[in-house]
């Protein structure tokens, strides 16, 4: 097989490679995906959105919105962060997820069996939605759509999850020459958990749903279909648990390799981590990156493929677990025409919020600089500045012919126009987002009627 410098094959489909080189191919696909995010400017846009939504600094820190910042040569500028965009997006999020879905299975025909199974299917769907907390994950997916233009629901099948597979011990064999009827009754044996050929306990398996941002789902960015043809999804699991599940009974060398991966750089989970210098875990964090590779059945991959990869090792490799789709479902509110890129209307608020923070800085700086006032004191007036409370300033000057008395110097750099400008910006943000002031808990003073306020809110 021939490969490129990026470890991607050039003579066959990348997903058809042998298991021993599959980890390198997956890494190459992930690196290429990150490079596409950077070249298209999506990472830079997502960082701006994350910064505005969480009120964080330029590196993703929490300091900017949690405390007032100061800038300038002598820290004379007040730089507040008024997080209006989060308030607006939370209102949109609440509206979009307010109506709870209701499930009701319908039979395809009038057969007796179908009519019996329909209510059972309804109960199963409702129980799955409730027990797996899909409603909470759905809300997180919608939030990801607002921030990044895309969200993903990953339905990962975990063979080691679910209830243990129990089996009864085999009944004792009758002794030679003894009739089975004459054998004494054996004490009842309690069922025990079944194990595979390696002695690893067996479970029924279960679906592990997860809400994913576009950072964690490597996929074809130009794909415009409703379903993904392939996806490589990153999540994190404890290396010791992985060793116990997959490899401890198979090969001590594999177990050592998994444990040696602890502390190494992992695939980023946030937009602030540079992929070239991936996040290094804190001491004591034994989680490592695990990749789930899914590929649908195609002419080049007739059986499809499902593989689990960690620490440059293939933990599992087999055919597709679903016949006609990948269990990674994209939620895209709007697509940019001609591309597979998602688009969020919330991105249009970024420049308004930046102007709003700049206006708030001008107002806060003016009040901070001149809020306590300045006392003009003519020379020779005998005015004792030590009697003033802390913070007030005294400015001496040569008095005129009338011997002026000390008085306060009125400096008002913040005009009414500045406040009107701020109100205008806030109105523009509400208009673009479709969230009015009443819905945000700040109704217009002219709204006196409760019925009219309810109408405005709706």
XYZ file of C-alpha atoms in Angstrom:
458
model
C 0.000 0.000 0.000
C 1.228 3.496 -0.818
C 0.502 6.380 1.502
C 0.914 10.117 1.511
C 2.921 12.056 4.052
C -0.306 12.429 6.016
C -0.586 8.620 6.368
C -3.631 8.453 4.101
C -3.627 5.701 1.445
C -3.554 6.700 -2.207
C -4.316 3.311 -3.771
C -7.459 2.383 -1.866
C -10.251 3.795 0.250
C -8.865 5.113 3.512
C -11.371 3.098 5.563
C -10.373 -0.222 3.963
C -6.848 -0.314 5.421
C -5.664 -3.109 7.691
C -6.240 -2.862 11.424
C -2.546 -2.417 12.252
C -2.324 0.918 10.397
C -5.887 2.081 11.053
C -4.886 4.236 14.092
C -2.431 6.229 11.935
C -5.082 6.723 9.250
C -7.626 7.916 11.824
C -5.107 10.406 13.207
C -4.389 11.676 9.693
C -8.118 12.163 9.024
C -8.485 14.042 12.315
C -5.502 16.299 11.542
C -6.881 17.058 8.073
C -10.280 17.873 9.577
C -8.727 20.343 12.028
C -6.745 21.948 9.214
C -9.979 22.426 7.233
C -11.618 24.093 10.240
C -8.721 26.519 10.478
C -8.477 27.254 6.747
C -12.206 28.005 6.481
C -12.072 30.348 9.458
C -14.552 28.250 11.430
C -12.270 27.828 14.439
C -11.690 31.584 14.680
C -15.443 32.211 14.440
C -16.249 29.560 17.039
C -13.683 31.074 19.413
C -15.305 34.498 19.076
C -18.694 32.951 19.761
C -17.426 31.012 22.766
C -15.727 34.134 24.089
C -18.890 36.222 23.786
C -21.272 33.555 25.122
C -19.248 32.636 28.198
C -17.758 36.092 28.728
C -14.275 34.650 28.572
C -10.966 36.172 27.595
C -8.942 35.604 24.467
C -7.673 32.264 25.765
C -10.953 30.932 27.083
C -10.368 32.027 30.683
C -13.268 33.082 32.889
C -11.793 36.345 34.193
C -13.316 38.916 31.835
C -16.993 38.563 32.723
C -16.416 37.570 36.342
C -14.517 40.770 37.210
C -14.122 44.260 35.776
C -10.965 44.544 33.712
C -8.828 47.661 33.248
C -6.600 48.722 30.369
C -4.588 51.612 28.977
C -1.147 52.872 29.926
C -2.146 53.497 33.550
C -5.203 51.250 33.791
C -7.325 54.333 33.212
C -9.774 52.505 30.934
C -12.590 50.465 32.436
C -13.331 47.392 30.299
C -16.560 45.739 31.453
C -18.081 42.723 29.715
C -21.875 42.899 29.688
C -22.919 39.472 28.517
C -26.103 40.317 26.602
C -25.537 37.651 23.972
C -25.903 34.859 26.506
C -29.199 36.325 27.692
C -30.493 36.498 24.127
C -29.381 32.989 23.210
C -30.760 31.525 26.419
C -34.140 33.014 25.520
C -33.929 31.456 22.038
C -32.846 28.144 23.564
C -35.758 28.147 26.001
C -38.203 28.885 23.183
C -36.794 26.205 20.881
C -36.861 23.482 23.539
C -39.983 24.534 25.457
C -42.317 22.038 23.812
C -41.586 18.537 25.042
C -41.923 15.816 22.400
C -44.524 13.107 22.761
C -44.110 9.664 21.204
C -46.790 7.407 19.832
C -45.946 4.408 17.667
C -48.330 3.552 14.872
C -48.702 0.153 13.246
C -48.071 -0.078 9.518
C -50.978 -2.451 8.988
C -54.099 -3.697 10.722
C -52.572 -7.005 11.763
C -53.178 -8.181 15.285
C -49.485 -8.475 16.082
C -48.765 -4.936 14.876
C -51.604 -3.515 16.927
C -50.273 -5.294 20.014
C -46.689 -4.136 19.455
C -47.493 -0.450 18.835
C -48.238 0.466 22.499
C -45.149 -1.483 23.577
C -43.001 0.486 21.129
C -44.483 3.722 22.484
C -43.529 2.734 26.015
C -40.027 1.750 24.955
C -39.451 5.072 23.193
C -40.710 7.103 26.144
C -38.665 5.069 28.610
C -35.507 5.454 26.485
C -36.065 9.214 26.228
C -36.472 9.504 29.984
C -33.881 7.028 31.260
C -31.109 8.174 28.904
C -31.835 11.859 29.609
C -32.202 12.580 25.902
C -34.137 15.768 26.646
C -31.134 17.268 28.411
C -28.839 16.162 25.588
C -31.232 17.628 23.025
C -31.012 20.995 24.777
C -27.232 20.835 24.659
C -27.387 20.017 20.937
C -29.535 23.075 20.254
C -27.114 25.187 22.290
C -24.239 23.840 20.172
C -26.184 24.806 17.031
C -26.495 28.384 18.286
C -22.790 28.627 19.057
C -21.185 26.585 16.279
C -23.857 26.196 13.608
C -23.915 22.419 14.151
C -24.590 19.941 16.900
C -24.341 16.146 16.965
C -26.052 13.343 18.829
C -23.785 10.315 19.169
C -25.513 7.019 19.993
C -22.530 4.898 20.962
C -23.088 1.202 21.543
C -21.129 0.032 24.597
C -20.800 -3.731 24.788
C -19.693 -3.502 28.425
C -22.719 -1.486 29.512
C -26.172 -2.676 30.435
C -27.202 -5.490 32.730
C -24.877 -8.448 33.378
C -25.580 -11.601 31.383
C -26.525 -14.202 33.986
C -26.505 -17.941 33.558
C -27.242 -20.875 35.821
C -24.454 -23.356 36.600
C -24.870 -26.685 34.806
C -26.694 -29.416 36.711
C -24.451 -32.121 38.237
C -24.039 -35.291 36.172
C -25.327 -38.546 37.722
C -22.683 -40.869 39.151
C -21.853 -44.041 37.224
C -24.305 -46.793 37.939
C -26.772 -44.456 39.685
C -30.177 -43.734 38.272
C -30.910 -39.991 37.817
C -34.130 -40.593 39.741
C -32.194 -41.951 42.706
C -29.797 -38.990 42.830
C -30.214 -36.717 45.848
C -31.639 -33.313 45.031
C -28.827 -30.831 44.465
C -29.039 -27.511 46.277
C -30.373 -24.727 44.099
C -27.503 -22.821 42.502
C -27.782 -19.064 42.081
C -27.211 -17.663 38.577
C -23.749 -16.267 37.973
C -22.498 -13.678 35.506
C -21.418 -15.220 32.230
C -17.913 -14.637 30.863
C -16.332 -14.921 27.455
C -13.444 -17.205 26.496
C -10.969 -14.796 28.080
C -12.824 -14.675 31.363
C -14.110 -11.126 30.848
C -17.643 -10.653 32.323
C -20.369 -10.298 29.705
C -23.048 -7.606 29.641
C -26.139 -7.137 27.533
C -24.745 -3.936 26.050
C -26.497 -0.602 25.899
C -26.647 2.666 24.025
C -24.652 5.526 25.556
C -26.030 8.782 24.100
C -23.788 11.836 24.069
C -24.135 15.408 22.837
C -21.116 16.433 20.752
C -19.843 19.706 19.336
C -18.253 19.800 15.849
C -14.824 19.707 17.533
C -15.341 16.082 18.591
C -16.895 14.759 15.363
C -14.507 14.347 12.444
C -16.639 14.210 9.308
C -16.829 15.407 5.717
C -17.377 19.162 5.946
C -18.736 19.402 2.400
C -21.360 16.719 2.928
C -24.808 18.265 2.444
C -26.866 15.156 3.075
C -29.075 14.586 6.073
C -27.073 11.522 7.072
C -23.321 11.135 7.433
C -21.539 8.571 5.279
C -18.801 8.275 7.881
C -17.756 9.816 11.165
C -14.901 9.512 13.637
C -16.016 10.584 17.097
C -13.653 11.332 19.973
C -14.539 10.799 23.609
C -12.563 10.082 26.755
C -12.449 7.021 28.953
C -10.321 5.907 31.867
C -7.299 3.960 30.633
C -7.478 1.480 33.510
C -11.113 0.697 32.710
C -10.235 0.179 29.057
C -7.400 -2.150 29.976
C -9.691 -4.203 32.175
C -12.444 -4.369 29.543
C -10.571 -5.059 26.346
C -6.974 -6.024 26.749
C -5.937 -7.186 30.200
C -6.886 -10.812 29.545
C -5.621 -10.734 25.956
C -2.162 -9.227 26.120
C -0.202 -7.625 28.983
C 1.656 -5.586 26.339
C -1.582 -3.948 25.201
C -2.422 -3.168 28.800
C 0.924 -1.465 29.307
C 0.464 0.594 26.138
C -2.910 1.826 27.345
C -1.512 2.820 30.707
C 1.508 4.472 29.095
C -0.908 6.725 27.185
C -1.964 8.381 30.460
C -0.667 11.949 30.588
C -0.085 12.245 26.859
C -1.766 14.976 24.778
C -5.412 14.277 23.987
C -7.765 15.380 21.246
C -9.188 18.825 22.149
C -12.682 19.167 23.561
C -12.819 22.969 23.331
C -12.104 25.447 20.556
C -9.355 27.102 22.595
C -6.941 24.178 22.446
C -4.592 24.166 19.480
C -4.634 20.762 17.849
C -0.895 20.847 17.229
C -0.374 21.159 20.994
C -3.369 19.177 22.160
C -4.610 19.390 25.700
C -2.304 17.775 28.246
C -4.255 16.286 31.165
C -3.795 17.416 34.723
C -1.871 15.132 37.097
C -4.140 12.350 38.274
C -6.377 12.436 35.193
C -6.118 8.930 33.735
C -8.569 9.470 30.872
C -7.321 9.061 27.323
C -8.868 9.773 23.920
C -10.935 6.973 22.427
C -12.029 7.126 18.778
C -15.172 5.472 17.438
C -14.970 5.004 13.673
C -18.189 4.485 11.722
C -18.515 3.965 7.988
C -21.703 3.180 6.157
C -21.912 0.310 3.670
C -20.724 1.504 0.254
C -19.320 -0.038 -2.914
C -15.775 0.505 -1.612
C -16.661 -0.673 1.918
C -19.290 -3.365 1.227
C -19.687 -4.396 4.889
C -19.207 -0.968 6.363
C -16.918 -0.649 9.357
C -17.083 -0.004 13.072
C -13.832 0.283 15.016
C -12.746 1.500 18.451
C -9.234 2.924 18.716
C -7.197 4.125 21.696
C -3.485 4.585 22.391
C -2.620 3.728 18.768
C -4.284 0.350 19.177
C -7.467 -1.076 17.691
C -9.634 -2.297 20.564
C -12.426 -3.541 18.308
C -12.808 -3.894 14.550
C -15.801 -5.255 12.707
C -18.558 -4.549 10.171
C -20.992 -1.648 10.480
C -23.298 -1.998 13.473
C -26.199 -0.424 11.567
C -27.217 -1.466 8.084
C -27.944 1.863 6.424
C -26.762 4.731 8.624
C -24.096 5.997 10.965
C -25.254 6.467 14.591
C -24.042 10.075 14.622
C -26.826 12.516 13.807
C -26.149 16.105 12.811
C -28.459 18.907 13.883
C -28.042 21.855 11.520
C -30.435 24.821 11.808
C -29.275 26.341 8.513
C -26.692 25.464 5.878
C -24.602 27.853 3.915
C -25.611 27.493 0.292
C -23.297 25.286 -1.731
C -21.457 23.906 1.306
C -22.047 21.559 4.190
C -21.175 24.252 6.728
C -23.806 25.051 9.297
C -24.769 28.645 9.956
C -26.098 30.240 13.125
C -28.089 33.454 13.169
C -26.446 34.179 16.517
C -23.222 35.001 14.678
C -24.874 38.220 13.459
C -24.971 39.424 17.067
C -21.221 39.340 17.594
C -20.431 42.779 16.151
C -23.362 44.382 18.006
C -22.240 42.931 21.322
C -18.695 44.144 20.675
C -19.985 47.672 20.063
C -22.165 47.389 23.164
C -19.159 46.499 25.336
C -17.186 49.383 23.804
C -20.009 51.807 24.640
C -20.237 50.421 28.163
C -16.480 50.947 28.503
C -16.793 54.621 27.516
C -19.565 55.211 30.054
C -17.843 53.292 32.841
C -14.511 55.006 32.175
C -16.145 58.433 32.334
C -17.846 57.693 35.619
C -14.721 56.108 37.052
C -12.548 59.099 36.132
C -14.926 61.923 37.100
C -17.556 60.315 39.284
C -16.137 61.593 42.602
C -15.697 65.141 41.338
C -13.001 67.806 41.655
C -13.038 70.730 44.113
C -11.674 74.010 42.723
C -9.896 75.868 45.541
C -8.539 79.420 44.979
C -5.107 80.026 46.404
C -5.193 81.704 49.781
C -8.732 80.587 50.595
C -7.551 78.589 53.601
C -9.462 75.521 52.405
C -8.195 72.390 54.199
C -8.184 69.469 51.768
C -7.516 66.990 54.596
C -11.112 67.354 55.755
C -12.397 65.855 52.504
C -13.505 62.245 52.310
C -11.322 59.809 50.440
C -11.393 59.953 46.683
C -12.247 63.621 46.177
C -9.612 65.710 44.430
C -8.661 69.365 45.063
C -7.350 71.512 42.235
C -5.804 74.916 43.302
C -6.029 77.945 40.997
C -5.404 81.681 41.027
C -8.624 83.454 42.040
C -10.163 86.277 40.050
C -10.810 89.818 41.294
C -13.910 88.698 43.216
C -12.020 86.160 45.368
C -14.062 83.101 44.392
C -14.917 80.503 47.010
C -14.116 76.782 46.665
C -16.673 75.003 44.504
C -17.058 71.723 42.633
C -15.913 71.448 39.050
C -18.683 69.865 37.006
C -17.317 67.470 34.414
C -19.868 65.362 32.599
C -18.228 63.427 29.791
C -21.154 60.978 29.554
C -24.015 62.602 27.712
C -27.570 61.434 27.146
C -26.565 60.550 23.591
C -24.273 57.834 24.959
C -27.153 56.163 26.797
C -29.430 56.464 23.768
C -26.715 54.835 21.683
C -26.589 51.918 24.118
C -30.376 51.561 23.995
C -30.235 51.586 20.202
C -27.623 48.809 20.156
C -29.670 46.727 22.560
C -32.739 47.219 20.382
C -30.815 46.129 17.297
C -29.657 42.954 19.064
C -33.222 42.135 20.118
C -34.541 42.771 16.608
C -31.950 40.561 14.919
C -32.339 37.759 17.461
C -36.139 37.970 17.508
C -36.151 38.200 21.305
C -38.012 41.252 22.598
C -37.359 43.008 25.895
C -40.532 41.609 27.465
C -39.317 38.051 26.957
C -36.061 39.017 28.663
C -37.848 40.319 31.748
C -37.345 44.000 30.890
C -40.638 45.185 29.364
C -41.011 48.582 27.766
C -42.205 51.194 30.306
C -45.145 51.969 28.012
C -46.470 48.413 28.379
C -49.005 48.731 31.200
C -51.385 45.879 30.452
C -50.531 42.333 31.494
C -52.412 40.952 28.496
C -50.434 43.124 26.122
C -47.182 42.090 27.812
C -48.153 38.425 27.350
C -48.888 39.132 23.677
C -45.487 40.781 23.255
C -43.790 37.847 24.971
C -45.484 35.319 22.675
